[in-house]
Short mmCIF file of N, CA and C in Angstrom, two decimals:
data_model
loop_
_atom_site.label_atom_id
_atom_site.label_comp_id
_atom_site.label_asym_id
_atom_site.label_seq_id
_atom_site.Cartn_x
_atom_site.Cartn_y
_atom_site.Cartn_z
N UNK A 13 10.36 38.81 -4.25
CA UNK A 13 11.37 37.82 -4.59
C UNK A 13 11.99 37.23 -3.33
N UNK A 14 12.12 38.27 -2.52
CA UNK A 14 12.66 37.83 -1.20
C UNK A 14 12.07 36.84 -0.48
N UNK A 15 11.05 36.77 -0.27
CA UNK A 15 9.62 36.10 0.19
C UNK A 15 9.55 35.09 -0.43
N UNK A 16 9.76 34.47 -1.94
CA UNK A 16 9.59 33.67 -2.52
C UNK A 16 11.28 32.77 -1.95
N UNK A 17 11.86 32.99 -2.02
CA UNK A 17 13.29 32.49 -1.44
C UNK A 17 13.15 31.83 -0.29
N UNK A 18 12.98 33.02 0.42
CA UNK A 18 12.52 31.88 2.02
C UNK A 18 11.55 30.88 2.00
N UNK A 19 10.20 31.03 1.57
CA UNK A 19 9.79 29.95 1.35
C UNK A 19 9.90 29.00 0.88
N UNK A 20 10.72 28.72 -0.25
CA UNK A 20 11.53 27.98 -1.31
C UNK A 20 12.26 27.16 0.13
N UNK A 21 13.08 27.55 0.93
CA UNK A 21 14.14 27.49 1.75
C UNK A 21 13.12 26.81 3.14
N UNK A 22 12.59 27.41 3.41
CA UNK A 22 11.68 26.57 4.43
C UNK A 22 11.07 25.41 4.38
N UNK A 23 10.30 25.24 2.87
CA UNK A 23 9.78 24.08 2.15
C UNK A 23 10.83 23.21 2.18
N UNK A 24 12.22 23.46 1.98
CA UNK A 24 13.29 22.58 2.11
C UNK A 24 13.57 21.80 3.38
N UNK A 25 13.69 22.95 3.75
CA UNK A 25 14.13 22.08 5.51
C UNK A 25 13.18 21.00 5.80
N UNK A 26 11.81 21.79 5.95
CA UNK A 26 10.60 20.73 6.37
C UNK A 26 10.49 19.61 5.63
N UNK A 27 10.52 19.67 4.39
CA UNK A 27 11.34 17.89 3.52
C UNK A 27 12.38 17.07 4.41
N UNK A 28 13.04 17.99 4.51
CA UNK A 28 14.39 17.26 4.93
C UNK A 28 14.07 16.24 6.07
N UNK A 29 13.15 17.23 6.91
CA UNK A 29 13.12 17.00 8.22
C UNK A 29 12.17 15.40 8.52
N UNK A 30 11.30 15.59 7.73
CA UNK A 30 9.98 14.48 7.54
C UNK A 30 10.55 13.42 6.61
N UNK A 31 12.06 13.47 6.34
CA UNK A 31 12.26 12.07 5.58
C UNK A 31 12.78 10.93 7.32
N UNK A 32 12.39 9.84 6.48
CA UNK A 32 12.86 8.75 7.69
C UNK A 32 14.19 9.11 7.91
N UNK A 33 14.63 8.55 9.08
CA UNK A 33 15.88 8.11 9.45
C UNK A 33 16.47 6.93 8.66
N UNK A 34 17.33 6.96 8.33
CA UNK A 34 18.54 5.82 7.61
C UNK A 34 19.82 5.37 8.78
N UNK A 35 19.89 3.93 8.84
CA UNK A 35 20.69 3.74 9.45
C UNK A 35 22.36 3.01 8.88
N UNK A 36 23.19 3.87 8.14
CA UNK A 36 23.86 2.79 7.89
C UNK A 36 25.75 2.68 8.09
N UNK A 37 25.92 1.55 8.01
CA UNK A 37 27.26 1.29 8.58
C UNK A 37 27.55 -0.07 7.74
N UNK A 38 29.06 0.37 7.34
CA UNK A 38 30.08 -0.05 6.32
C UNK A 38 30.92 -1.28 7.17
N UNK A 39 31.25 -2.04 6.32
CA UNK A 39 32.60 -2.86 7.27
C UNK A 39 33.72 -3.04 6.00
N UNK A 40 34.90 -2.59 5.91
CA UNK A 40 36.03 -2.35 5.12
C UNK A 40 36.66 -3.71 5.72
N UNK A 41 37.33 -4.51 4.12
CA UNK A 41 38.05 -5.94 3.85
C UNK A 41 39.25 -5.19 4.80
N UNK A 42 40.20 -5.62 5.22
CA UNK A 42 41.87 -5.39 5.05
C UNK A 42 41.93 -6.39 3.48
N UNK A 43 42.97 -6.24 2.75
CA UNK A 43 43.55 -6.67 1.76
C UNK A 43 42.56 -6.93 0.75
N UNK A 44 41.27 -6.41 1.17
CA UNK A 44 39.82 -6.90 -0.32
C UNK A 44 40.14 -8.22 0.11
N UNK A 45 40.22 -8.94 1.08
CA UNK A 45 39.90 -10.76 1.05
C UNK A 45 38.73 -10.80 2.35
N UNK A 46 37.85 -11.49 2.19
CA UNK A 46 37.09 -11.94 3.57
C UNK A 46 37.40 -13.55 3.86
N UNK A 47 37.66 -13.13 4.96
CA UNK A 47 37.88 -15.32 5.12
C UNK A 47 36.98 -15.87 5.48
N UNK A 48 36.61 -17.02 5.38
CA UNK A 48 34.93 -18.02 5.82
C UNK A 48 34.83 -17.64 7.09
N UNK A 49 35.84 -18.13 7.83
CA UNK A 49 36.02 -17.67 9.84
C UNK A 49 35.35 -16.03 9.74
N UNK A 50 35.46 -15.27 9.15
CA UNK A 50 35.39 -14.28 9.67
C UNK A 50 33.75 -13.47 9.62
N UNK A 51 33.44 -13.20 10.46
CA UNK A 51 31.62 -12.93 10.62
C UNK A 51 32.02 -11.22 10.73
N UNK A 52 30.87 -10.38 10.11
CA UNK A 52 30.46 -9.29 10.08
C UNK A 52 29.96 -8.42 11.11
N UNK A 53 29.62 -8.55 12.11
CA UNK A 53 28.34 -7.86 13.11
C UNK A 53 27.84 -6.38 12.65
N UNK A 54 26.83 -6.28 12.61
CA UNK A 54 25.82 -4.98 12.42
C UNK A 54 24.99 -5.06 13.53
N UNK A 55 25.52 -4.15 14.40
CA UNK A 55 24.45 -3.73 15.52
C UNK A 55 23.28 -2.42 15.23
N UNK A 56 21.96 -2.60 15.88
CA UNK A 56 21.29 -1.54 15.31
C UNK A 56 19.76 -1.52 16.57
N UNK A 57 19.60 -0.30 16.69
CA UNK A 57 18.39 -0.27 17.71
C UNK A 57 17.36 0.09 17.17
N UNK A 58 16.17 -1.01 17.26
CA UNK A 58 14.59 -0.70 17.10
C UNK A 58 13.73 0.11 18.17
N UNK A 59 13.33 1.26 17.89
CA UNK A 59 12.56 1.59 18.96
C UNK A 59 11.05 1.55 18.87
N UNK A 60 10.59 1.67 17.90
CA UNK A 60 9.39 1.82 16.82
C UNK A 60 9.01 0.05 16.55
N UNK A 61 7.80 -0.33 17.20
CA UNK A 61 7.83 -2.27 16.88
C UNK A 61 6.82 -2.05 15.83
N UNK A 62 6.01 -0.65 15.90
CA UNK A 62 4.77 -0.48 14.90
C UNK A 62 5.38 -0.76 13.33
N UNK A 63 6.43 1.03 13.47
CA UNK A 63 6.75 0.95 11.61
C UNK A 63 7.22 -0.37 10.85
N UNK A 64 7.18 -0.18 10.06
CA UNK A 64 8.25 -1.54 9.21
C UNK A 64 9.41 -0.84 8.22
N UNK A 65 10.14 -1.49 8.55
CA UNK A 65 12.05 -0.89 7.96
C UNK A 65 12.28 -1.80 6.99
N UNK A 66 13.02 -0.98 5.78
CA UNK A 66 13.33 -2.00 4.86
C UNK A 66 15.11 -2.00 5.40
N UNK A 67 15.42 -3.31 5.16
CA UNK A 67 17.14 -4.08 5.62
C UNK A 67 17.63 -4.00 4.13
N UNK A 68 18.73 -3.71 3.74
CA UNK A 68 19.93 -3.98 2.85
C UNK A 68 20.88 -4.00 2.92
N UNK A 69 21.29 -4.50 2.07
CA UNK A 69 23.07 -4.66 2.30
C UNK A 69 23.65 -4.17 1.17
N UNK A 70 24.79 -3.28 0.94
CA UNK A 70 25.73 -3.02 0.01
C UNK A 70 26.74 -3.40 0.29
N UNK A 71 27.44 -3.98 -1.07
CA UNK A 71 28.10 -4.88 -1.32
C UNK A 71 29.65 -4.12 -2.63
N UNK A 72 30.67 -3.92 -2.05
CA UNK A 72 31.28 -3.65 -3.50
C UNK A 72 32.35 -4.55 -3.48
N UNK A 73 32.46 -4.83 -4.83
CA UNK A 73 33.99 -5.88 -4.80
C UNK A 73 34.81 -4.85 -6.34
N UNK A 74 36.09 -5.67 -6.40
CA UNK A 74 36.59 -5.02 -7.19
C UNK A 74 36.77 -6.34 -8.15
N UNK A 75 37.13 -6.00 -9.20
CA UNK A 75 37.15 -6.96 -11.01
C UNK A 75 37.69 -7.61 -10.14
N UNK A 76 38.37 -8.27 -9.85
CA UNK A 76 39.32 -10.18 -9.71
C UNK A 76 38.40 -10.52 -8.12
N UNK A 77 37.05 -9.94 -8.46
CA UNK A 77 36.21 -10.71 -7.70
C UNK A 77 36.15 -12.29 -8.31
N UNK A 78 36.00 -13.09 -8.38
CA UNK A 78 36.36 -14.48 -8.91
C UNK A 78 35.05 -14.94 -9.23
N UNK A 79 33.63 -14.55 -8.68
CA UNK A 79 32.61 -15.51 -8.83
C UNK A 79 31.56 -14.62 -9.62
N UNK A 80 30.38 -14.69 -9.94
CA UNK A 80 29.27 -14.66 -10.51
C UNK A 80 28.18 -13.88 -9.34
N UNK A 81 28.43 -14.71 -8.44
CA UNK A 81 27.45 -14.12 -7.40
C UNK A 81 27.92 -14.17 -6.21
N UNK A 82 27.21 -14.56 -4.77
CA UNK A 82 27.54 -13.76 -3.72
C UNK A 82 26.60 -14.37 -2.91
N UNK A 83 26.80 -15.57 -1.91
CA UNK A 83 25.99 -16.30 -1.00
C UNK A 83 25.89 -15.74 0.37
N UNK A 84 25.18 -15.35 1.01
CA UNK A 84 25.52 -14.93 2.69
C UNK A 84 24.71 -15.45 3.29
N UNK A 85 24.96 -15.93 4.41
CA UNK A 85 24.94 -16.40 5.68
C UNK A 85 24.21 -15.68 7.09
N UNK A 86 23.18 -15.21 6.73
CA UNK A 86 22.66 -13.94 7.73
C UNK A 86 21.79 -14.57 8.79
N UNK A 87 22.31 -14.27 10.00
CA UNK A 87 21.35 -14.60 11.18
C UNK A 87 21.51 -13.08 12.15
N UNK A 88 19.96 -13.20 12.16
CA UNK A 88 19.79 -11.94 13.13
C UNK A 88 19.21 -12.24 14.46
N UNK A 89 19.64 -11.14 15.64
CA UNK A 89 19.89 -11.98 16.96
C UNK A 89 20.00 -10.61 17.64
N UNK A 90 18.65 -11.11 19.15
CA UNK A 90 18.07 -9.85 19.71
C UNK A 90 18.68 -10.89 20.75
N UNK A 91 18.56 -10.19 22.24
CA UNK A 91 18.71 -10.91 23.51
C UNK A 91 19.42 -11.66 23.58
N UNK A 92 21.04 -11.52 22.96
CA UNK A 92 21.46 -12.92 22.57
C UNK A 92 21.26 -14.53 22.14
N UNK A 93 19.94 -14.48 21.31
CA UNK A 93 19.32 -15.19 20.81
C UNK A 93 19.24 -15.24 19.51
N UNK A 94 19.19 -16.26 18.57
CA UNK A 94 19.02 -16.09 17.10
C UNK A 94 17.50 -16.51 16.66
N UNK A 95 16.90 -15.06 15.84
CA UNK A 95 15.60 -15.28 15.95
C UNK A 95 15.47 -15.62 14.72
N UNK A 96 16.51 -15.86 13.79
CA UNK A 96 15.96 -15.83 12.20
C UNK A 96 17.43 -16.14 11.37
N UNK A 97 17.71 -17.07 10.74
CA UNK A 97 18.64 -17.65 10.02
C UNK A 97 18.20 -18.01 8.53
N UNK A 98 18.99 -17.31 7.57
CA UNK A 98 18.81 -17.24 6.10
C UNK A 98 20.19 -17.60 5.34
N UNK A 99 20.66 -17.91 4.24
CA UNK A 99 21.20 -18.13 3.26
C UNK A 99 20.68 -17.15 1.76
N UNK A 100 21.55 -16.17 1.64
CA UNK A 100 21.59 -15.47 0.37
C UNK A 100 21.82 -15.71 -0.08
N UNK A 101 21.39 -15.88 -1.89
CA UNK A 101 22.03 -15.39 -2.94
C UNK A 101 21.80 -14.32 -3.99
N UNK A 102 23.18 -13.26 -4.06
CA UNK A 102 22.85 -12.27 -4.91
C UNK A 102 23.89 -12.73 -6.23
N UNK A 103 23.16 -12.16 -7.18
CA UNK A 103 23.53 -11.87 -8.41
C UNK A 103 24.67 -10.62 -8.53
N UNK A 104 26.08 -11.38 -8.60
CA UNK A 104 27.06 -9.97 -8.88
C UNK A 104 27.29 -9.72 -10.46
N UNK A 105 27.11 -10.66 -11.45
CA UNK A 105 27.40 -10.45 -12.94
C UNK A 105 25.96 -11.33 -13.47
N UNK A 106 26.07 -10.78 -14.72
CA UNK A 106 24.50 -11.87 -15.45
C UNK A 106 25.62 -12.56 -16.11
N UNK A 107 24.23 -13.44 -16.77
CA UNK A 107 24.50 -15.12 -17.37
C UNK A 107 26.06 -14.62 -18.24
N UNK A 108 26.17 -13.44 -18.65
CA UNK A 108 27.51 -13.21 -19.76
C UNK A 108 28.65 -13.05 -19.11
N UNK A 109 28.87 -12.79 -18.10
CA UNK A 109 29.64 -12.25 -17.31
C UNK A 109 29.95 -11.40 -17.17
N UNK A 110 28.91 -10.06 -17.54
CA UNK A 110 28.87 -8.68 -17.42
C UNK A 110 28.09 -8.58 -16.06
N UNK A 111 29.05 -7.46 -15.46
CA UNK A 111 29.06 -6.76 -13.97
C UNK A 111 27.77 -6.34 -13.66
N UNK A 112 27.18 -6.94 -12.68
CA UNK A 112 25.93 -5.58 -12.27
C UNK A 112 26.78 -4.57 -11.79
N UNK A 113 25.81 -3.88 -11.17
CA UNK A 113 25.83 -2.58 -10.14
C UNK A 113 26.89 -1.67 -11.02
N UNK A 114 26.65 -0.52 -10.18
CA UNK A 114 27.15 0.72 -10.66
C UNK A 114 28.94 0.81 -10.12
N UNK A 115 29.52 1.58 -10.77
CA UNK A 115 30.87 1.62 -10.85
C UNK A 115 31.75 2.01 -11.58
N UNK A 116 32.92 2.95 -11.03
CA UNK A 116 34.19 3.15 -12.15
C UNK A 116 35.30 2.17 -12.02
N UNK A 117 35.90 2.36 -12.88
CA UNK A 117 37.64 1.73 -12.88
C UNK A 117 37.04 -0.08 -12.53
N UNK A 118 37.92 -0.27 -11.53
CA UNK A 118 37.98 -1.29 -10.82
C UNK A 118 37.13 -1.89 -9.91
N UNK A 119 35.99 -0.97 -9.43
CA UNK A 119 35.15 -1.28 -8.19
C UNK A 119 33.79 -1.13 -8.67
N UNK A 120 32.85 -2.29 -8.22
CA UNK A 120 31.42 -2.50 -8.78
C UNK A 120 30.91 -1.91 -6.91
N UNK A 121 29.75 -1.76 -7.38
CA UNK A 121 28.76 -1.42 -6.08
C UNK A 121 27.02 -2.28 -6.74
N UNK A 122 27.10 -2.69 -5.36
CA UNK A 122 25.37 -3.52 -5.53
C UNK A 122 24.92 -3.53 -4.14
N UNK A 123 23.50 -3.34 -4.41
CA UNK A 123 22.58 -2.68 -3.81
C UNK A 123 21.72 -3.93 -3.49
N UNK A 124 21.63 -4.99 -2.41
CA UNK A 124 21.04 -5.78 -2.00
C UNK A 124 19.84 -5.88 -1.26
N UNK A 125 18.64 -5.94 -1.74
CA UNK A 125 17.43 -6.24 -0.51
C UNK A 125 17.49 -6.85 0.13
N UNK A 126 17.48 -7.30 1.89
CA UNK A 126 17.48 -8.33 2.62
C UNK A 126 15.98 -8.85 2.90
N UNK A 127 15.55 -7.41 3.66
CA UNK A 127 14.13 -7.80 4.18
C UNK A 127 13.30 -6.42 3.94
N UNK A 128 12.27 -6.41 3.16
CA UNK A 128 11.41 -5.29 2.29
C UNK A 128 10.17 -5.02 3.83
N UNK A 129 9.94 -4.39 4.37
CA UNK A 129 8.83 -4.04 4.79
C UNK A 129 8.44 -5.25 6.37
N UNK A 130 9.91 -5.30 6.85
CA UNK A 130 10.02 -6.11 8.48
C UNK A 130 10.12 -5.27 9.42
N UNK A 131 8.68 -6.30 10.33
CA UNK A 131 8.49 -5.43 11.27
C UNK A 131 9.04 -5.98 12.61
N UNK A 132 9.49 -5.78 13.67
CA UNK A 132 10.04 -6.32 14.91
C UNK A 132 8.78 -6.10 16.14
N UNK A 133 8.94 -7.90 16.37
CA UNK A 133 8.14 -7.71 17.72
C UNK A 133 8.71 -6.74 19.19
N UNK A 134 9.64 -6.75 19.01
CA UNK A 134 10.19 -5.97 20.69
C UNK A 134 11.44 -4.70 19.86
N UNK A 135 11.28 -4.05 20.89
CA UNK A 135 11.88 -3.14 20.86
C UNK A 135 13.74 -3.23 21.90
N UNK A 136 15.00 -2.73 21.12
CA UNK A 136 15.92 -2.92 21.66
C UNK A 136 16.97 -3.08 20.72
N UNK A 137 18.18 -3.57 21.56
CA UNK A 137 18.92 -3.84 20.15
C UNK A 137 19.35 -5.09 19.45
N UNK A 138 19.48 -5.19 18.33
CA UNK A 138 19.57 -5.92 17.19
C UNK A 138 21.08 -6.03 16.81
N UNK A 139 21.14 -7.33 16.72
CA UNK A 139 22.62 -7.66 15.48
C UNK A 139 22.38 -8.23 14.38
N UNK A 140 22.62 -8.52 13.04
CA UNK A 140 23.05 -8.80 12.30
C UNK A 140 24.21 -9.48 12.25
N UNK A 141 24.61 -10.90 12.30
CA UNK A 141 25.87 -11.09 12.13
C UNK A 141 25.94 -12.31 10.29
N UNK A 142 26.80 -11.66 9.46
CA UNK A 142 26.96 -12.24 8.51
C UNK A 142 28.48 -12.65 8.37
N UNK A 143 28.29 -13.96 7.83
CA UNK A 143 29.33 -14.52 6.68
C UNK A 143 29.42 -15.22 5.69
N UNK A 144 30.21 -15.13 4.88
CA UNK A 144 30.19 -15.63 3.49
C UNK A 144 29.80 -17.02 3.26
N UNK A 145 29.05 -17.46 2.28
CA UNK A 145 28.77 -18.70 1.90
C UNK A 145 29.07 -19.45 0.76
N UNK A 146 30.59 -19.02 0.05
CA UNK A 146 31.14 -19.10 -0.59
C UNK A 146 31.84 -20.46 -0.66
N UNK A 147 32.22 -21.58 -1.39
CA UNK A 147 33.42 -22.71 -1.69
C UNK A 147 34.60 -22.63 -1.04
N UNK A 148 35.21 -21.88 -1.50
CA UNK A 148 36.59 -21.20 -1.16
C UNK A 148 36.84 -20.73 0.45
N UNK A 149 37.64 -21.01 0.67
CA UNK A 149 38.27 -20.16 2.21
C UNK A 149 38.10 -18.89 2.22
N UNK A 150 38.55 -18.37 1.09
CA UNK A 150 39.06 -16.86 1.22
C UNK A 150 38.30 -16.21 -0.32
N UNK A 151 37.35 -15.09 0.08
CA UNK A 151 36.92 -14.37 -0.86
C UNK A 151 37.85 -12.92 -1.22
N UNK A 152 38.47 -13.29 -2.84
CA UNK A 152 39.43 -12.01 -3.31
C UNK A 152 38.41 -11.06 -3.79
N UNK A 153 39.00 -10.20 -3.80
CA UNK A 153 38.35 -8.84 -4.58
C UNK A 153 37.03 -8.46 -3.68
N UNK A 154 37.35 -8.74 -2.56
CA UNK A 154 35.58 -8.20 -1.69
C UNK A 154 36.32 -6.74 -0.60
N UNK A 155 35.94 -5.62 -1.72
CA UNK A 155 36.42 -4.69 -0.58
C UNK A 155 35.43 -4.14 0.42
N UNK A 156 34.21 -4.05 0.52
CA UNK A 156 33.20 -3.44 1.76
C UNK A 156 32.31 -4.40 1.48
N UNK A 157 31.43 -4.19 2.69
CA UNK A 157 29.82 -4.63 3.10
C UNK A 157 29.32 -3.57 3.89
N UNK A 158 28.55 -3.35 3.39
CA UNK A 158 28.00 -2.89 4.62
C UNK A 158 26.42 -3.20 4.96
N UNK A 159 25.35 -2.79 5.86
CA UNK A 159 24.12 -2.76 5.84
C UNK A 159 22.90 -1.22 6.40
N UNK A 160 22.32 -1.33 5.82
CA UNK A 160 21.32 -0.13 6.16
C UNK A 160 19.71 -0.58 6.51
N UNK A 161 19.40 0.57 7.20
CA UNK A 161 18.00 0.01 7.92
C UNK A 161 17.19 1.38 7.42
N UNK A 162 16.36 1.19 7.29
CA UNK A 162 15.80 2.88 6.62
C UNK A 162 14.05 2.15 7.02
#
């Protein structure tokens, strides 16, 4: 039995050990508002130009989020250079106006694909800088963003 335990326990670790690396980092609203002026930065280092990383972004807002969905503004930028400029749109509620993503009380969470299976020519570090692409000046009810690299 003893024997069966440790191995049980070893098999574990060595899982653990052989999963990828995840890279991720949050950016918290002050007051749940984001203003148009205000840009995001996600810094992040490629060392690996072979593998390919999937990019996402999580996203939570709380109910008196005001809109339907969720436009962003993403340009990513090595060498102080911008190598790649996009316009998002995610889906925060369907056609009824029922909430995606998962959540209690007051706060939704959604789980955004950016870029599925991107690979980088050079190795070094990377920014991400996003902002909203929203009508309005000021987005209510947006309490985090964040992004992950896995």
């Amino acid at each position: 039995m003893r024997t069966l335990t440790y191995a049980i326990i070893i098999l574990f670790l060595i899982l653990l050990c052989s999963c990828k690396q995840k890279s991720i980092d949050v950016h918290t609203f002050p007051n749940n508002v984001w203003n148009k002026e205000d840009s995001i930065v996600f810094a992040f280092n490629i060392n690996d130009t072979i593998a390919s990383y999937d990019l996402s972004f999580f996203f939570r807002n709380k109910l008196d989020y005001q809109y339907r969905n969720l436009f962003l503004l993403v340009e990513l930028v090595y060498a102080e250079q911008i190598l790649n400029t996009e316009t998002l749109e995610y889906s925060i509620t369907n056609k009824y106006g029922q909430w995606l993503g998962r959540g209690l009380g007051n706060m939704k969470d959604n789980y955004l694909m950016f870029n599925k299976n991107r690979t980088f020519k050079k190795s070094g570090d990377y920014k991400i800088i996003i902002r909203h692409g929203m009508r309005n000046h000021q987005l209510i009810g947006v309490n985090k963003l964040g992004f992950k690299i896995k």
